[in-house]
Amino acid sequence: MTLGAPPDWTSLGAQVSAETLPLSLQQELVQRWATPFRPTGAYRIDLHVAPLPPPPLGPAREASLSTSTVRVRGSGTQVWIGAGLYLQVGADHTQITVQPQAVHGADWLLAFGEAHRASGWLPLHAAAVAQAGRAVAVSGVSGAGKSTAALRLAGAGLTVLAEDQTWVHPAAAEVVGLDRFLRAFPDSVGRFAPQQLEQDVKADTDGKLLLPLQPQREPAHLKALLIFGLPPRPTRAERVRALWEMTGVPLTPVAQQRSAQAVSEFVQRLPLEGTDRDGVVAQVGEWLELPLLRM
């Protein structure tokens, strides 16, 4: 065990063990993926450094993420991600073999995403805001306005949990955000949340300001999911299709089964409505019982 490295930590309720990884990589993963909640079950994610087994023959496929693509090969419960990660995904345990020098950030996003799907969580390409333990998520196609909605709601005093990486556990109606920043252009920040300009913030390569988000200390309870472009009261088929479009494609049978179950539970348990740029703030106010946002 490297001095100063965390022995075990929790990520979305799963217990993570990564003691054979280099200390700098362990710290990076903790900063990016650790959540301070107690485990909700017995799921484990074990990471260790070792040579990767040879991948299956045949061409790799491209797995699309929000800002990049990753080359993936799969065979049943086994997945090879990029050149540096190999996963064995089971119903109660995911084992990840690592070649640290060959792994990139997007590779980790896909690997942890697959493990968390297998443990019952559903990733959503959505922003999420909360007040007093109650949360609403907002989604839509790229450019629909979810980041601007999150910025407007931050300006109104709500806590932004995520800009893009929202995780939901439908069986418990729990929602967790795993973004570390809210990205917005300076003119939008000045218009909707000028108080954010009082802090010293950096900009990304696109010129967007990186507004730090506070780490989430406990899960919030999701009250509704609002989706740009859907009718106000979508049909069940429209809701199911929208959820699958937001969550992406699982890579292994266990994650596929758990994701299908999560989508079904979401449709049965949680409200999903259509919204638009003009009405989204008022809708969030209704679901969070905040009268000032409804005006």
CSV table of C-alpha atoms in Angstrom, one decimal:
chain,number,residue,atom,x,y,z
A,1,MET,CA,0.0,0.0,0.0
A,2,THR,CA,1.4,3.4,-1.0
A,3,LEU,CA,1.7,5.8,1.9
A,4,GLY,CA,-1.2,8.3,1.8
A,5,ALA,CA,-3.3,6.3,-0.6
A,6,PRO,CA,-7.0,5.7,0.3
A,7,PRO,CA,-7.5,2.0,1.1
A,8,ASP,CA,-11.2,1.9,0.1
A,9,TRP,CA,-13.7,4.5,-0.9
A,10,THR,CA,-17.3,4.7,-2.1
A,11,SER,CA,-18.6,5.7,-5.5
A,12,LEU,CA,-22.4,5.8,-5.9
A,13,GLY,CA,-22.8,3.3,-3.1
A,14,ALA,CA,-20.2,0.8,-4.5
A,15,GLN,CA,-17.1,0.0,-2.5
A,16,VAL,CA,-14.0,0.7,-4.5
A,17,SER,CA,-10.6,-0.9,-3.9
A,18,ALA,CA,-7.6,0.5,-5.9
A,19,GLU,CA,-4.6,0.1,-3.6
A,20,THR,CA,-2.3,-1.3,-6.3
A,21,LEU,CA,-2.7,1.7,-8.6
A,22,PRO,CA,-0.2,4.6,-8.5
A,23,LEU,CA,-0.9,7.1,-5.8
A,24,SER,CA,-1.4,10.0,-8.2
A,25,LEU,CA,-4.0,7.9,-10.2
A,26,GLN,CA,-5.8,6.9,-7.0
A,27,GLN,CA,-6.1,10.5,-5.9
A,28,GLU,CA,-7.3,11.5,-9.4
A,29,LEU,CA,-10.0,8.8,-9.3
A,30,VAL,CA,-11.1,9.7,-5.8
A,31,GLN,CA,-11.4,13.4,-6.7
A,32,ARG,CA,-13.5,12.5,-9.8
A,33,TRP,CA,-15.6,9.5,-8.7
A,34,ALA,CA,-15.8,9.4,-5.0
A,35,THR,CA,-19.1,10.1,-3.3
A,36,PRO,CA,-19.3,10.4,0.5
A,37,PHE,CA,-22.4,8.2,0.8
A,38,ARG,CA,-22.5,4.9,2.6
A,39,PRO,CA,-22.7,1.8,0.4
A,40,THR,CA,-26.3,1.1,-0.5
A,41,GLY,CA,-25.5,-2.6,-1.2
A,42,ALA,CA,-22.8,-5.1,-1.5
A,43,TYR,CA,-21.5,-4.1,-5.0
A,44,ARG,CA,-17.7,-3.8,-5.3
A,45,ILE,CA,-15.4,-2.3,-7.9
A,46,ASP,CA,-11.9,-3.6,-7.7
A,47,LEU,CA,-9.0,-2.1,-9.7
A,48,HIS,CA,-5.5,-3.5,-10.1
A,49,VAL,CA,-2.5,-3.0,-12.3
A,50,ALA,CA,-1.7,-6.0,-14.5
A,51,PRO,CA,-1.2,-6.9,-18.2
A,52,LEU,CA,-4.5,-6.9,-20.1
A,53,PRO,CA,-5.6,-10.2,-21.6
A,54,PRO,CA,-5.6,-10.2,-25.4
A,55,PRO,CA,-8.9,-8.8,-26.8
A,56,PRO,CA,-11.1,-10.8,-29.1
A,57,LEU,CA,-10.5,-10.8,-32.8
A,58,GLY,CA,-12.4,-8.5,-35.1
A,59,PRO,CA,-12.8,-4.7,-35.4
A,60,ALA,CA,-13.4,-2.5,-32.4
A,61,ARG,CA,-16.5,-0.3,-32.2
A,62,GLU,CA,-16.7,3.3,-31.3
A,63,ALA,CA,-18.6,4.2,-28.0
A,64,SER,CA,-19.8,7.8,-28.1
A,65,LEU,CA,-19.5,10.0,-25.0
A,66,SER,CA,-20.6,13.6,-24.7
A,67,THR,CA,-17.3,15.1,-26.0
A,68,SER,CA,-15.4,12.2,-27.4
A,69,THR,CA,-15.4,8.6,-28.7
A,70,VAL,CA,-13.7,5.5,-27.2
A,71,ARG,CA,-12.7,2.3,-29.0
A,72,VAL,CA,-14.3,-0.7,-27.3
A,73,ARG,CA,-14.2,-4.5,-27.8
A,74,GLY,CA,-16.5,-6.8,-26.0
A,75,SER,CA,-17.2,-10.5,-25.4
A,76,GLY,CA,-20.0,-11.3,-23.0
A,77,THR,CA,-19.1,-10.0,-19.5
A,78,GLN,CA,-15.7,-8.9,-20.7
A,79,VAL,CA,-14.9,-5.4,-22.1
A,80,TRP,CA,-11.7,-3.9,-23.4
A,81,ILE,CA,-11.8,-0.1,-23.3
A,82,GLY,CA,-9.1,1.8,-25.3
A,83,ALA,CA,-5.6,0.4,-24.8
A,84,GLY,CA,-5.5,0.4,-21.0
A,85,LEU,CA,-8.6,-1.0,-19.4
A,86,TYR,CA,-10.1,-4.4,-19.2
A,87,LEU,CA,-13.4,-5.1,-17.3
A,88,GLN,CA,-15.1,-8.2,-16.1
A,89,VAL,CA,-18.7,-7.1,-15.2
A,90,GLY,CA,-20.8,-9.2,-12.8
A,91,ALA,CA,-24.0,-8.8,-10.9
A,92,ASP,CA,-22.3,-8.0,-7.6
A,93,HIS,CA,-18.7,-7.1,-8.6
A,94,THR,CA,-16.8,-5.4,-11.4
A,95,GLN,CA,-13.1,-6.1,-11.7
A,96,ILE,CA,-11.0,-3.6,-13.7
A,97,THR,CA,-7.5,-4.4,-14.9
A,98,VAL,CA,-5.4,-1.3,-15.6
A,99,GLN,CA,-2.4,-0.3,-17.6
A,100,PRO,CA,-2.1,3.3,-16.2
A,101,GLN,CA,0.1,4.8,-18.8
A,102,ALA,CA,-2.4,3.9,-21.6
A,103,VAL,CA,-5.6,5.2,-20.0
A,104,HIS,CA,-7.4,8.5,-20.7
A,105,GLY,CA,-10.2,10.3,-19.0
A,106,ALA,CA,-12.9,9.2,-21.4
A,107,ASP,CA,-11.8,5.6,-20.8
A,108,TRP,CA,-12.5,6.0,-17.1
A,109,LEU,CA,-15.9,7.6,-17.8
A,110,LEU,CA,-16.9,4.5,-19.8
A,111,ALA,CA,-15.5,2.0,-17.3
A,112,PHE,CA,-17.0,3.5,-14.1
A,113,GLY,CA,-20.2,4.1,-16.1
A,114,GLU,CA,-20.5,0.4,-17.0
A,115,ALA,CA,-19.8,-0.7,-13.4
A,116,HIS,CA,-22.4,1.7,-12.0
A,117,ARG,CA,-25.0,0.6,-14.5
A,118,ALA,CA,-24.4,-3.0,-13.3
A,119,SER,CA,-25.0,-1.9,-9.7
A,120,GLY,CA,-28.4,-0.4,-10.5
A,121,TRP,CA,-27.7,3.3,-11.3
A,122,LEU,CA,-28.9,5.0,-14.5
A,123,PRO,CA,-26.7,7.7,-16.0
A,124,LEU,CA,-28.5,10.6,-17.6
A,125,HIS,CA,-27.2,13.2,-20.0
A,126,ALA,CA,-28.9,15.9,-17.9
A,127,ALA,CA,-28.5,18.8,-15.6
A,128,ALA,CA,-29.8,18.6,-12.0
A,129,VAL,CA,-30.6,21.2,-9.4
A,130,ALA,CA,-31.7,20.8,-5.8
A,131,GLN,CA,-33.2,22.6,-2.8
A,132,ALA,CA,-33.5,21.1,0.7
A,133,GLY,CA,-32.9,17.6,-0.5
A,134,ARG,CA,-35.4,17.7,-3.4
A,135,ALA,CA,-34.1,17.7,-7.0
A,136,VAL,CA,-35.3,18.1,-10.6
A,137,ALA,CA,-33.3,17.0,-13.6
A,138,VAL,CA,-33.4,18.8,-17.0
A,139,SER,CA,-32.4,17.2,-20.3
A,140,GLY,CA,-32.6,17.4,-24.0
A,141,VAL,CA,-30.5,17.2,-27.1
A,142,SER,CA,-27.2,19.0,-27.2
A,143,GLY,CA,-27.8,22.7,-27.3
A,144,ALA,CA,-31.4,22.5,-26.2
A,145,GLY,CA,-30.7,24.7,-23.1
A,146,LYS,CA,-30.1,22.5,-20.1
A,147,SER,CA,-26.9,24.2,-19.1
A,148,THR,CA,-28.5,27.6,-19.5
A,149,ALA,CA,-31.4,26.4,-17.4
A,150,ALA,CA,-29.0,25.2,-14.7
A,151,LEU,CA,-27.3,28.6,-14.7
A,152,ARG,CA,-30.6,30.5,-14.4
A,153,LEU,CA,-31.6,28.3,-11.5
A,154,ALA,CA,-28.2,28.8,-9.9
A,155,GLY,CA,-28.8,32.5,-10.2
A,156,ALA,CA,-32.1,32.0,-8.4
A,157,GLY,CA,-30.3,30.4,-5.4
A,158,LEU,CA,-30.7,26.6,-6.2
A,159,THR,CA,-27.8,24.2,-5.8
A,160,VAL,CA,-26.5,22.8,-9.1
A,161,LEU,CA,-25.7,19.1,-8.7
A,162,ALA,CA,-24.7,18.4,-12.3
A,163,GLU,CA,-24.5,20.1,-15.7
A,164,ASP,CA,-24.3,17.0,-17.7
A,165,GLN,CA,-23.5,13.9,-15.6
A,166,THR,CA,-26.6,13.0,-13.5
A,167,TRP,CA,-27.0,9.6,-12.0
A,168,VAL,CA,-30.4,8.3,-10.8
A,169,HIS,CA,-31.2,5.2,-8.7
A,170,PRO,CA,-34.9,4.9,-9.7
A,171,ALA,CA,-35.7,2.3,-7.0
A,172,ALA,CA,-34.8,4.8,-4.3
A,173,ALA,CA,-35.6,7.9,-6.3
A,174,GLU,CA,-32.1,9.1,-5.5
A,175,VAL,CA,-30.1,11.5,-7.7
A,176,VAL,CA,-26.4,12.3,-7.6
A,177,GLY,CA,-24.4,14.7,-9.7
A,178,LEU,CA,-20.8,13.8,-10.7
A,179,ASP,CA,-19.8,17.0,-12.5
A,180,ARG,CA,-17.2,19.2,-10.9
A,181,PHE,CA,-18.0,22.4,-12.9
A,182,LEU,CA,-20.8,24.2,-14.6
A,183,ARG,CA,-19.6,25.5,-17.9
A,184,ALA,CA,-21.1,28.8,-19.3
A,185,PHE,CA,-20.0,31.7,-21.5
A,186,PRO,CA,-19.2,34.9,-19.6
A,187,ASP,CA,-22.1,36.9,-21.0
A,188,SER,CA,-24.6,34.2,-19.9
A,189,VAL,CA,-23.1,34.2,-16.4
A,190,GLY,CA,-23.3,37.9,-16.3
A,191,ARG,CA,-26.9,37.9,-17.3
A,192,PHE,CA,-28.3,35.0,-15.3
A,193,ALA,CA,-25.9,34.5,-12.3
A,194,PRO,CA,-23.7,37.5,-11.9
A,195,GLN,CA,-22.8,36.5,-8.3
A,196,GLN,CA,-20.8,33.7,-9.8
A,197,LEU,CA,-18.4,36.2,-11.3
A,198,GLU,CA,-17.3,37.3,-7.8
A,199,GLN,CA,-15.1,34.1,-7.6
A,200,ASP,CA,-11.9,33.5,-9.4
A,201,VAL,CA,-12.8,31.1,-12.2
A,202,LYS,CA,-10.9,29.7,-15.1
A,203,ALA,CA,-12.1,29.2,-18.7
A,204,ASP,CA,-11.9,26.1,-20.9
A,205,THR,CA,-10.6,26.0,-24.5
A,206,ASP,CA,-14.0,27.1,-25.8
A,207,GLY,CA,-14.0,30.2,-23.8
A,208,LYS,CA,-16.6,29.0,-21.3
A,209,LEU,CA,-16.1,29.7,-17.6
A,210,LEU,CA,-15.6,26.7,-15.3
A,211,LEU,CA,-17.9,27.5,-12.4
A,212,PRO,CA,-17.0,25.1,-9.5
A,213,LEU,CA,-19.8,23.0,-8.1
A,214,GLN,CA,-19.8,22.1,-4.4
A,215,PRO,CA,-19.4,18.3,-3.7
A,216,GLN,CA,-22.7,16.7,-3.0
A,217,ARG,CA,-22.7,15.5,0.6
A,218,GLU,CA,-25.8,13.3,0.5
A,219,PRO,CA,-28.2,12.0,-2.2
A,220,ALA,CA,-31.2,14.2,-3.1
A,221,HIS,CA,-34.6,12.8,-4.0
A,222,LEU,CA,-35.6,13.3,-7.6
A,223,LYS,CA,-39.1,14.8,-8.0
A,224,ALA,CA,-39.2,15.0,-11.8
A,225,LEU,CA,-37.3,14.9,-15.0
A,226,LEU,CA,-38.0,17.6,-17.6
A,227,ILE,CA,-37.0,17.1,-21.2
A,228,PHE,CA,-36.8,19.8,-23.8
A,229,GLY,CA,-38.7,19.0,-27.0
A,230,LEU,CA,-41.2,16.5,-25.6
A,231,PRO,CA,-44.9,17.3,-25.2
A,232,PRO,CA,-46.0,18.4,-21.7
A,233,ARG,CA,-47.5,15.0,-21.0
A,234,PRO,CA,-45.6,12.4,-23.1
A,235,THR,CA,-46.9,8.9,-23.7
A,236,ARG,CA,-45.2,6.0,-22.0
A,237,ALA,CA,-43.5,5.1,-25.3
A,238,GLU,CA,-42.1,8.6,-25.6
A,239,ARG,CA,-40.9,8.5,-22.0
A,240,VAL,CA,-39.1,5.2,-22.5
A,241,ARG,CA,-37.5,6.3,-25.7
A,242,ALA,CA,-36.3,9.6,-24.2
A,243,LEU,CA,-34.8,7.8,-21.3
A,244,TRP,CA,-32.8,5.4,-23.5
A,245,GLU,CA,-31.6,8.3,-25.6
A,246,MET,CA,-30.3,10.0,-22.5
A,247,THR,CA,-28.7,7.0,-20.9
A,248,GLY,CA,-26.8,5.6,-23.9
A,249,VAL,CA,-25.9,2.0,-24.6
A,250,PRO,CA,-24.7,-0.5,-22.0
A,251,LEU,CA,-21.8,-2.7,-23.0
A,252,THR,CA,-22.4,-6.0,-21.1
A,253,PRO,CA,-25.4,-8.3,-20.4
A,254,VAL,CA,-25.5,-7.4,-16.7
A,255,ALA,CA,-25.5,-3.6,-17.4
A,256,GLN,CA,-28.1,-4.1,-20.1
A,257,GLN,CA,-30.4,-6.0,-17.8
A,258,ARG,CA,-30.0,-3.5,-14.9
A,259,SER,CA,-30.4,-0.5,-17.2
A,260,ALA,CA,-33.6,-1.9,-18.7
A,261,GLN,CA,-34.9,-2.5,-15.1
A,262,ALA,CA,-33.9,1.0,-14.1
A,263,VAL,CA,-35.7,2.5,-17.1
A,264,SER,CA,-38.8,0.5,-16.3
A,265,GLU,CA,-38.7,1.6,-12.7
A,266,PHE,CA,-38.1,5.2,-13.6
A,267,VAL,CA,-41.2,5.3,-15.9
A,268,GLN,CA,-43.3,3.6,-13.2
A,269,ARG,CA,-42.1,5.7,-10.2
A,270,LEU,CA,-41.0,9.1,-11.4
A,271,PRO,CA,-42.7,11.9,-13.3
A,272,LEU,CA,-41.2,12.8,-16.7
A,273,GLU,CA,-42.6,15.9,-18.5
A,274,GLY,CA,-41.8,17.9,-21.6
A,275,THR,CA,-40.5,21.5,-21.2
A,276,ASP,CA,-39.2,24.5,-23.2
A,277,ARG,CA,-36.9,27.4,-22.6
A,278,ASP,CA,-39.6,29.8,-21.5
A,279,GLY,CA,-41.3,27.5,-19.0
A,280,VAL,CA,-38.5,25.4,-17.5
A,281,VAL,CA,-37.7,27.6,-14.5
A,282,ALA,CA,-41.4,27.8,-13.5
A,283,GLN,CA,-41.8,24.0,-13.9
A,284,VAL,CA,-38.8,23.4,-11.6
A,285,GLY,CA,-40.3,25.8,-9.1
A,286,GLU,CA,-43.6,23.8,-9.2
A,287,TRP,CA,-41.8,20.5,-8.5
A,288,LEU,CA,-39.6,21.9,-5.8
A,289,GLU,CA,-42.5,23.9,-4.3
A,290,LEU,CA,-40.7,27.2,-4.6
A,291,PRO,CA,-43.3,29.9,-5.3
A,292,LEU,CA,-40.9,32.6,-6.4
A,293,LEU,CA,-39.7,30.5,-9.3
A,294,ARG,CA,-43.3,30.1,-10.6
A,295,MET,CA,-43.8,33.8,-11.2
